[in-house]
mmCIF file of C-alpha atoms and ligand atoms in Angstrom:
data_model
loop_
_atom_site.group_PDB
_atom_site.id
_atom_site.type_symbol
_atom_site.label_atom_id
_atom_site.label_comp_id
_atom_site.label_asym_id
_atom_site.label_seq_id
_atom_site.Cartn_x
_atom_site.Cartn_y
_atom_site.Cartn_z
ATOM 1 C CA MET A 1 5.731 43.558 -18.602
ATOM 2 C CA ALA A 2 3.975 43.170 -15.241
ATOM 3 C CA ARG A 3 6.344 42.312 -12.412
ATOM 4 C CA ALA A 4 5.435 40.214 -9.393
ATOM 5 C CA THR A 5 5.062 42.417 -6.317
ATOM 6 C CA PRO A 6 7.805 41.817 -3.710
ATOM 7 C CA GLY A 7 5.186 40.302 -1.308
ATOM 8 C CA ILE A 8 4.052 37.692 -3.830
ATOM 9 C CA ALA A 9 7.609 36.869 -4.853
ATOM 10 C CA LYS A 10 8.585 36.384 -1.203
ATOM 11 C CA ARG A 11 5.529 34.203 -0.579
ATOM 12 C CA THR A 12 6.303 32.095 -3.677
ATOM 13 C CA ARG A 13 9.880 31.622 -2.431
ATOM 14 C CA GLN A 14 8.577 30.582 1.007
ATOM 15 C CA VAL A 15 6.142 28.058 -0.496
ATOM 16 C CA ALA A 16 8.807 26.639 -2.819
ATOM 17 C CA PHE A 17 11.285 26.386 0.056
ATOM 18 C CA SER A 18 8.711 24.688 2.338
ATOM 19 C CA ALA A 19 7.785 22.208 -0.415
ATOM 20 C CA LEU A 20 11.472 21.347 -0.938
ATOM 21 C CA ALA A 21 12.075 21.067 2.806
ATOM 22 C CA CYS A 22 9.077 18.699 3.162
ATOM 23 C CA LEU A 23 10.192 16.432 0.318
ATOM 24 C CA PRO A 24 12.512 14.246 2.417
ATOM 25 C CA LEU A 25 9.770 13.909 5.077
ATOM 26 C CA ALA A 26 7.594 12.094 2.541
ATOM 27 C CA ALA A 27 9.835 9.050 2.991
ATOM 28 C CA CYS A 28 10.013 9.301 6.784
ATOM 29 C CA ASN A 29 7.025 7.167 7.803
ATOM 30 C CA PRO A 30 8.574 3.696 7.932
ATOM 31 C CA GLU A 31 5.112 2.032 8.155
ATOM 32 C CA GLN A 32 4.354 3.031 4.603
ATOM 33 C CA SER A 33 7.724 3.586 2.985
ATOM 34 C CA ALA A 34 9.227 1.730 0.067
ATOM 35 C CA LEU A 35 12.609 2.968 1.355
ATOM 36 C CA HIS A 36 12.217 1.150 4.714
ATOM 37 C CA PRO A 37 11.843 -2.351 3.279
ATOM 38 C CA ALA A 38 10.408 -5.144 5.456
ATOM 39 C CA GLY A 39 10.193 -7.675 2.644
ATOM 40 C CA SER A 40 12.596 -9.130 0.099
ATOM 41 C CA ASP A 41 10.812 -7.557 -2.906
ATOM 42 C CA ALA A 42 10.740 -4.137 -1.251
ATOM 43 C CA ALA A 43 14.476 -4.501 -0.488
ATOM 44 C CA ASP A 44 15.139 -5.191 -4.204
ATOM 45 C CA LEU A 45 13.078 -2.147 -5.174
ATOM 46 C CA ALA A 46 14.862 0.066 -2.631
ATOM 47 C CA ASN A 47 18.240 -1.123 -3.976
ATOM 48 C CA LEU A 48 17.096 -0.385 -7.525
ATOM 49 C CA PHE A 49 15.962 3.087 -6.449
ATOM 50 C CA TRP A 50 19.316 3.906 -4.833
ATOM 51 C CA PHE A 51 21.334 2.404 -7.714
ATOM 52 C CA MET A 52 19.334 4.429 -10.288
ATOM 53 C CA THR A 53 19.422 7.611 -8.194
ATOM 54 C CA ILE A 54 23.163 7.466 -7.498
ATOM 55 C CA GLY A 55 23.878 6.372 -11.103
ATOM 56 C CA GLY A 56 21.752 9.251 -12.450
ATOM 57 C CA ALA A 57 23.384 11.737 -10.072
ATOM 58 C CA LEU A 58 26.872 10.646 -11.191
ATOM 59 C CA VAL A 59 25.965 11.068 -14.867
ATOM 60 C CA TRP A 60 24.496 14.504 -14.095
ATOM 61 C CA CYS A 61 27.664 15.554 -12.242
ATOM 62 C CA ILE A 62 29.897 14.396 -15.106
ATOM 63 C CA LEU A 63 27.762 16.264 -17.665
ATOM 64 C CA MET A 64 27.606 19.457 -15.604
ATOM 65 C CA GLY A 65 31.347 19.267 -14.937
ATOM 66 C CA THR A 66 32.007 18.937 -18.640
ATOM 67 C CA ALA A 67 29.634 21.808 -19.483
ATOM 68 C CA ILE A 68 31.249 24.093 -16.873
ATOM 69 C CA TYR A 69 34.692 23.177 -18.154
ATOM 70 C CA ALA A 70 33.568 23.935 -21.744
ATOM 71 C CA VAL A 71 32.272 27.376 -20.745
ATOM 72 C CA LEU A 72 34.842 28.454 -18.166
ATOM 73 C CA GLY A 73 37.894 26.377 -19.089
ATOM 74 C CA LYS A 74 40.913 27.679 -20.918
ATOM 75 C CA LYS A 75 40.098 28.149 -24.613
ATOM 76 C CA ARG A 76 42.686 26.421 -26.780
ATOM 77 C CA PRO A 77 42.487 24.675 -30.116
ATOM 78 C CA ARG A 78 42.190 20.862 -30.111
ATOM 79 C CA SER A 79 43.206 18.452 -32.814
ATOM 80 C CA GLU A 80 40.478 16.966 -35.008
ATOM 81 C CA ARG A 81 41.476 13.517 -33.759
ATOM 82 C CA PHE A 82 40.888 14.547 -30.128
ATOM 83 C CA ALA A 83 37.496 16.054 -31.015
ATOM 84 C CA ASP A 84 36.406 12.874 -32.872
ATOM 85 C CA ARG A 85 37.454 10.678 -29.962
ATOM 86 C CA PHE A 86 35.817 12.938 -27.414
ATOM 87 C CA VAL A 87 32.495 12.833 -29.294
ATOM 88 C CA PHE A 88 32.749 9.039 -29.754
ATOM 89 C CA VAL A 89 33.551 8.335 -26.115
ATOM 90 C CA GLY A 90 31.154 10.915 -24.671
ATOM 91 C CA GLY A 91 28.345 10.398 -27.192
ATOM 92 C CA VAL A 92 28.471 6.640 -27.865
ATOM 93 C CA ILE A 93 30.561 4.634 -25.372
ATOM 94 C CA PHE A 94 29.557 6.498 -22.201
ATOM 95 C CA PRO A 95 25.736 6.489 -22.702
ATOM 96 C CA THR A 96 25.738 2.922 -24.059
ATOM 97 C CA THR A 97 27.668 1.425 -21.136
ATOM 98 C CA GLY A 98 25.921 3.629 -18.560
ATOM 99 C CA LEU A 99 22.389 2.818 -19.750
ATOM 100 C CA ALA A 100 23.273 -0.875 -20.271
ATOM 101 C CA ALA A 101 24.546 -1.125 -16.676
ATOM 102 C CA LEU A 102 21.337 0.463 -15.315
ATOM 103 C CA LEU A 103 19.187 -1.787 -17.551
ATOM 104 C CA ILE A 104 21.028 -5.001 -16.576
ATOM 105 C CA PHE A 105 20.727 -4.123 -12.871
ATOM 106 C CA GLY A 106 16.969 -3.531 -13.326
ATOM 107 C CA LEU A 107 16.334 -6.687 -15.410
ATOM 108 C CA ALA A 108 18.154 -8.869 -12.877
ATOM 109 C CA LEU A 109 15.517 -7.892 -10.310
ATOM 110 C CA LEU A 110 12.552 -9.123 -12.349
ATOM 111 C CA PRO A 111 10.853 -11.930 -10.393
ATOM 112 C CA ASP A 112 11.416 -15.395 -11.809
ATOM 113 C CA TRP A 113 8.121 -17.072 -11.011
ATOM 114 C CA ALA A 114 8.770 -19.998 -13.342
ATOM 115 C CA GLU A 115 11.321 -21.299 -10.839
ATOM 116 C CA GLY A 116 9.362 -20.301 -7.776
ATOM 117 C CA ASP A 117 8.009 -22.922 -5.393
ATOM 118 C CA ALA A 118 4.367 -23.086 -4.418
ATOM 119 C CA PRO A 119 3.537 -20.239 -2.040
ATOM 120 C CA HIS A 120 3.289 -20.912 1.699
ATOM 121 C CA LEU A 121 0.005 -19.046 1.901
ATOM 122 C CA ARG A 122 -2.551 -17.832 -0.603
ATOM 123 C CA VAL A 123 -4.690 -14.810 0.245
ATOM 124 C CA HIS A 124 -7.675 -13.909 -1.939
ATOM 125 C CA VAL A 125 -8.247 -10.168 -2.124
ATOM 126 C CA VAL A 126 -11.373 -8.605 -3.609
ATOM 127 C CA ALA A 127 -11.197 -4.817 -3.828
ATOM 128 C CA GLU A 128 -14.513 -3.053 -3.325
ATOM 129 C CA GLN A 129 -15.522 0.635 -3.170
ATOM 130 C CA PHE A 130 -13.893 1.353 -0.658
ATOM 131 C CA TRP A 131 -12.630 -1.621 1.323
ATOM 132 C CA TRP A 132 -10.837 -4.958 1.014
ATOM 133 C CA ARG A 133 -12.527 -8.363 1.187
ATOM 134 C CA LEU A 134 -9.985 -10.979 2.287
ATOM 135 C CA GLY A 135 -9.961 -14.780 2.237
ATOM 136 C CA TYR A 136 -7.099 -16.811 3.719
ATOM 137 C CA GLU A 137 -6.769 -20.198 2.016
ATOM 138 C CA ASP A 138 -6.770 -22.839 4.723
ATOM 139 C CA VAL A 139 -4.948 -26.211 4.611
ATOM 140 C CA ASP A 140 -8.186 -27.986 3.667
ATOM 141 C CA GLY A 141 -8.774 -25.669 0.692
ATOM 142 C CA THR A 142 -11.542 -23.630 2.324
ATOM 143 C CA THR A 143 -11.064 -19.910 2.881
ATOM 144 C CA ILE A 144 -11.293 -18.006 6.135
ATOM 145 C CA ALA A 145 -13.084 -14.717 5.527
ATOM 146 C CA SER A 146 -11.852 -11.408 6.898
ATOM 147 C CA ALA A 147 -11.591 -7.800 5.779
ATOM 148 C CA ASN A 148 -9.497 -4.640 5.815
ATOM 149 C CA GLU A 149 -6.530 -5.914 7.807
ATOM 150 C CA VAL A 150 -3.938 -8.222 6.275
ATOM 151 C CA HIS A 151 -2.091 -10.652 8.549
ATOM 152 C CA LEU A 152 0.946 -12.520 7.230
ATOM 153 C CA PRO A 153 3.670 -14.812 8.536
ATOM 154 C CA ALA A 154 7.266 -13.553 8.264
ATOM 155 C CA ASN A 155 9.769 -15.330 6.009
ATOM 156 C CA ALA A 156 7.118 -17.068 3.927
ATOM 157 C CA THR A 157 6.122 -16.552 0.307
ATOM 158 C CA ILE A 158 2.612 -15.151 0.138
ATOM 159 C CA GLU A 159 0.566 -15.220 -3.048
ATOM 160 C CA PHE A 160 -2.185 -12.633 -3.286
ATOM 161 C CA VAL A 161 -4.929 -13.409 -5.819
ATOM 162 C CA LEU A 162 -6.395 -10.019 -6.663
ATOM 163 C CA THR A 163 -9.647 -9.053 -8.285
ATOM 164 C CA SER A 164 -12.327 -6.373 -7.999
ATOM 165 C CA THR A 165 -16.123 -6.216 -8.114
ATOM 166 C CA ASP A 166 -16.620 -2.652 -9.348
ATOM 167 C CA VAL A 167 -13.765 -0.520 -10.715
ATOM 168 C CA ILE A 168 -10.000 -0.917 -10.976
ATOM 169 C CA HIS A 169 -8.183 -0.613 -7.652
ATOM 170 C CA SER A 170 -4.527 -1.291 -6.881
ATOM 171 C CA PHE A 171 -3.179 -3.250 -3.923
ATOM 172 C CA TRP A 172 0.055 -1.821 -2.526
ATOM 173 C CA ILE A 173 2.036 -2.498 0.643
ATOM 174 C CA PRO A 174 5.071 -0.233 0.068
ATOM 175 C CA ALA A 175 7.128 -1.749 2.910
ATOM 176 C CA LEU A 176 6.737 -5.256 1.452
ATOM 177 C CA GLY A 177 7.014 -4.795 -2.302
ATOM 178 C CA GLY A 178 5.496 -3.511 -5.531
ATOM 179 C CA LYS A 179 1.828 -2.939 -6.283
ATOM 180 C CA MET A 180 -0.647 -4.857 -8.427
ATOM 181 C CA ASP A 181 -3.955 -3.799 -9.959
ATOM 182 C CA ALA A 182 -7.215 -5.430 -8.885
ATOM 183 C CA ILE A 183 -9.315 -5.557 -12.054
ATOM 184 C CA PRO A 184 -12.975 -6.633 -12.416
ATOM 185 C CA GLY A 185 -13.301 -9.933 -14.278
ATOM 186 C CA ARG A 186 -9.734 -11.140 -13.913
ATOM 187 C CA SER A 187 -7.342 -12.488 -11.292
ATOM 188 C CA ASN A 188 -3.905 -10.943 -10.924
ATOM 189 C CA LEU A 189 -1.207 -12.621 -8.855
ATOM 190 C CA LEU A 190 1.230 -10.825 -6.584
ATOM 191 C CA ARG A 191 3.877 -12.627 -4.576
ATOM 192 C CA LEU A 192 5.526 -11.014 -1.557
ATOM 193 C CA THR A 193 7.906 -12.304 1.085
ATOM 194 C CA PRO A 194 7.794 -10.317 4.328
ATOM 195 C CA THR A 195 11.043 -10.577 6.277
ATOM 196 C CA LYS A 196 10.444 -8.425 9.368
ATOM 197 C CA ALA A 197 7.626 -8.783 11.888
ATOM 198 C CA GLY A 198 5.775 -5.511 12.500
ATOM 199 C CA VAL A 199 2.752 -3.439 11.570
ATOM 200 C CA TYR A 200 2.805 -1.736 8.185
ATOM 201 C CA ARG A 201 0.287 0.177 6.094
ATOM 202 C CA GLY A 202 -1.106 -0.796 2.730
ATOM 203 C CA VAL A 203 -3.085 1.478 0.431
ATOM 204 C CA CYS A 204 -5.178 1.527 -2.711
ATOM 205 C CA ALA A 205 -2.886 2.968 -5.367
ATOM 206 C CA GLU A 206 -5.354 3.521 -8.214
ATOM 207 C CA PHE A 207 -7.953 6.294 -8.153
ATOM 208 C CA CYS A 208 -11.271 4.483 -7.673
ATOM 209 C CA GLY A 209 -13.800 7.072 -6.484
ATOM 210 C CA PRO A 210 -14.425 9.701 -3.796
ATOM 211 C CA SER A 211 -12.933 7.655 -0.935
ATOM 212 C CA HIS A 212 -9.944 6.278 -2.826
ATOM 213 C CA ALA A 213 -7.629 7.910 -0.268
ATOM 214 C CA LEU A 214 -9.624 6.269 2.567
ATOM 215 C CA MET A 215 -9.075 2.738 1.314
ATOM 216 C CA ALA A 216 -6.066 1.715 3.359
ATOM 217 C CA PHE A 217 -5.363 -1.345 5.474
ATOM 218 C CA PRO A 218 -3.038 -2.225 8.323
ATOM 219 C CA VAL A 219 -0.673 -5.114 7.528
ATOM 220 C CA VAL A 220 0.470 -7.183 10.495
ATOM 221 C CA VAL A 221 3.488 -9.417 9.873
ATOM 222 C CA HIS A 222 3.753 -12.061 12.603
ATOM 223 C CA ALA A 223 6.471 -14.492 13.623
ATOM 224 C CA PRO A 224 5.373 -17.782 11.958
ATOM 225 C CA ASP A 225 4.033 -19.400 15.177
ATOM 226 C CA ASP A 226 2.079 -16.286 16.092
ATOM 227 C CA PHE A 227 0.508 -16.302 12.650
ATOM 228 C CA THR A 228 -0.661 -19.907 13.117
ATOM 229 C CA THR A 229 -2.278 -18.880 16.407
ATOM 230 C CA TRP A 230 -3.921 -15.857 14.765
ATOM 231 C CA LEU A 231 -5.286 -17.942 11.882
ATOM 232 C CA ALA A 232 -6.658 -20.568 14.284
ATOM 233 C CA ALA A 233 -8.538 -17.827 16.146
ATOM 234 C CA GLN A 234 -9.935 -16.423 12.886
ATOM 235 C CA ARG A 235 -11.180 -19.880 11.936
ATOM 236 C CA GLN A 236 -13.504 -19.870 14.963
ATOM 237 C CA PRO A 237 -17.027 -18.464 14.824
ATOM 238 C CA ALA A 238 -17.824 -15.331 16.811
ATOM 239 C CA ASP A 239 -17.885 -15.580 20.571
ATOM 240 C CA ALA A 240 -20.094 -12.737 21.735
ATOM 241 C CA SER A 241 -23.387 -12.201 23.454
ATOM 242 C CA GLY A 242 -25.984 -9.463 22.985
ATOM 243 C CA ALA A 243 -26.494 -9.667 19.242
ATOM 244 C CA GLU A 244 -30.163 -8.626 19.531
ATOM 245 C CA ALA A 245 -29.607 -4.950 18.691
ATOM 246 C CA PHE A 246 -27.283 -5.911 15.803
ATOM 247 C CA ARG A 247 -29.973 -8.220 14.403
ATOM 248 C CA ALA A 248 -32.862 -5.840 15.041
ATOM 249 C CA ALA A 249 -31.136 -2.958 13.233
ATOM 250 C CA GLY A 250 -30.700 -5.185 10.181
ATOM 251 C CA CYS A 251 -26.864 -5.137 10.244
ATOM 252 C CA GLY A 252 -26.917 -8.806 9.270
ATOM 253 C CA ALA A 253 -28.383 -7.946 5.868
ATOM 254 C CA CYS A 254 -24.917 -6.741 4.810
ATOM 255 C CA HIS A 255 -22.433 -8.175 7.318
ATOM 256 C CA VAL A 256 -21.560 -11.747 8.191
ATOM 257 C CA VAL A 257 -20.727 -12.523 11.800
ATOM 258 C CA ARG A 258 -20.094 -16.273 11.693
ATOM 259 C CA GLY A 259 -22.149 -18.065 14.288
ATOM 260 C CA VAL A 260 -24.471 -15.076 14.717
ATOM 261 C CA SER A 261 -25.674 -13.901 11.332
ATOM 262 C CA GLU A 262 -24.666 -15.332 7.967
ATOM 263 C CA GLY A 263 -27.254 -13.871 5.592
ATOM 264 C CA GLY A 264 -25.680 -10.920 3.787
ATOM 265 C CA SER A 265 -22.131 -10.351 2.632
ATOM 266 C CA VAL A 266 -22.330 -7.000 0.842
ATOM 267 C CA GLY A 267 -20.139 -5.407 3.508
ATOM 268 C CA PRO A 268 -17.035 -6.575 5.379
ATOM 269 C CA ASP A 269 -17.093 -9.808 7.419
ATOM 270 C CA LEU A 270 -17.232 -8.727 11.085
ATOM 271 C CA THR A 271 -16.714 -12.109 12.800
ATOM 272 C CA HIS A 272 -13.494 -10.928 14.491
ATOM 273 C CA PHE A 273 -14.024 -7.208 14.008
ATOM 274 C CA ALA A 274 -12.713 -6.183 17.439
ATOM 275 C CA SER A 275 -9.357 -7.861 16.765
ATOM 276 C CA ARG A 276 -8.648 -5.263 14.052
ATOM 277 C CA HIS A 277 -6.877 -1.918 14.391
ATOM 278 C CA SER A 278 -9.213 0.297 12.374
ATOM 279 C CA ILE A 279 -12.745 1.102 11.235
ATOM 280 C CA GLY A 280 -13.712 1.831 7.638
ATOM 281 C CA ALA A 281 -10.596 0.330 5.993
ATOM 282 C CA GLY A 282 -7.868 2.234 7.820
ATOM 283 C CA THR A 283 -9.999 5.399 8.170
ATOM 284 C CA LEU A 284 -10.489 5.618 11.968
ATOM 285 C CA LYS A 285 -8.827 3.996 14.960
ATOM 286 C CA LEU A 286 -11.017 1.297 16.465
ATOM 287 C CA THR A 287 -12.488 2.884 19.603
ATOM 288 C CA ALA A 288 -16.027 2.858 21.015
ATOM 289 C CA ALA A 289 -16.449 6.590 20.314
ATOM 290 C CA ASN A 290 -15.260 6.300 16.709
ATOM 291 C CA LEU A 291 -17.453 3.267 16.146
ATOM 292 C CA SER A 292 -20.489 5.161 17.410
ATOM 293 C CA ASP A 293 -19.644 8.129 15.137
ATOM 294 C CA TRP A 294 -19.252 5.713 12.234
ATOM 295 C CA LEU A 295 -22.735 4.256 12.823
ATOM 296 C CA VAL A 296 -24.230 7.762 12.931
ATOM 297 C CA ALA A 297 -22.611 9.189 9.808
ATOM 298 C CA PRO A 298 -20.510 6.743 7.779
ATOM 299 C CA ASP A 299 -20.949 8.829 4.610
ATOM 300 C CA HIS A 300 -19.663 11.915 6.427
ATOM 301 C CA ILE A 301 -16.516 10.080 7.520
ATOM 302 C CA LYS A 302 -16.059 8.253 4.229
ATOM 303 C CA PRO A 303 -17.780 9.878 1.209
ATOM 304 C CA GLY A 304 -19.373 7.411 -1.179
ATOM 305 C CA VAL A 305 -19.470 4.545 1.328
ATOM 306 C CA ARG A 306 -22.398 2.165 0.724
ATOM 307 C CA MET A 307 -23.151 1.703 4.415
ATOM 308 C CA PRO A 308 -26.338 3.555 5.453
ATOM 309 C CA SER A 309 -26.503 5.892 8.453
ATOM 310 C CA PHE A 310 -27.965 4.612 11.723
ATOM 311 C CA ALA A 311 -28.496 8.106 13.152
ATOM 312 C CA THR A 312 -32.193 7.446 13.727
ATOM 313 C CA LEU A 313 -31.536 4.570 16.143
ATOM 314 C CA PRO A 314 -32.050 5.423 19.820
ATOM 315 C CA ASP A 315 -28.670 6.030 21.517
ATOM 316 C CA SER A 316 -29.121 3.026 23.776
ATOM 317 C CA GLU A 317 -29.616 0.651 20.818
ATOM 318 C CA ARG A 318 -26.634 2.116 19.001
ATOM 319 C CA GLN A 319 -24.586 1.640 22.182
ATOM 320 C CA ASP A 320 -25.728 -2.002 22.311
ATOM 321 C CA ILE A 321 -24.489 -2.528 18.750
ATOM 322 C CA VAL A 322 -21.155 -0.884 19.626
ATOM 323 C CA ASP A 323 -20.811 -3.085 22.740
ATOM 324 C CA PHE A 324 -21.591 -6.198 20.694
ATOM 325 C CA LEU A 325 -19.115 -5.336 17.927
ATOM 326 C CA LEU A 326 -16.345 -4.614 20.442
ATOM 327 C CA GLU A 327 -16.814 -8.103 21.868
ATOM 328 C CA LEU A 328 -15.999 -9.703 18.513
ATOM 329 C CA LYS A 329 -12.340 -10.367 19.302
HETATM 330 CU CU1 CUA B 401 -9.596 1.629 -4.386
HETATM 331 CU CU2 CUA B 401 -8.394 3.568 -4.976
#
């Protein structure tokens, strides 16, 4: 039989060791960690995780202890009565009570929506390849359009109404709670209650095409008063000058900027674009340089994106568009 050369074996050991050493790091980014809960549902899920993990580890230790005792322990004959009892306790009572305890703990965490009050805020989410169309339901029943950055008030029940226009996506904010699919032709509801103000990261959790991994979104949880202020600002039309280059390049055919251009809505609403943290649904930090790069080669930065390249525009016109967009606070 062929044997691995010492070099390959050593390399394999190194890779395996590095992979194991990196495993705990996967849970270290608190912005996007289900184990650093910032919402009541995420806290329930984290508790369930630890209960199941510790429960499973205890069962494993008991089993291994018993197996080691069976192999290494002193060999002596046992009575038939002892053997029957041992099998009954170890094979029937122990797994039944252990699994029942884990099941009851899990079932108790299922959300009871029948008793739930009306949500404080409803946010309509339409998943698109590869970005998020958002609509905040206002007090008068209208919706305030936005995209790619979710803002929420702390300590309020939020109801997300999720759907999709193309393929199945999945909306997930690990720090706030579980995920929910966004499916074409139907509306799924997800309720979350953020408890800690801060900036978190949401992701698409269902493979949806070449830029699935570039379909993220910052989530800003505000103190309730700050959220009211933010929503009031979003309600306003754009306050920016110098839209000529934006109009001339035809950007308005796909993007709404309320008060400036309201024709097309294929792409994200840009009315308050400059108030967001990122470009391209969490892909790049919002800076003038990144925005210019994005206009030149969006498909290079985000494969499969439907936005065309504006590389043929003269630099000065592209700069005018960048300047205009960065004014859209
Ligand atoms: Cu959208 Cu994955």
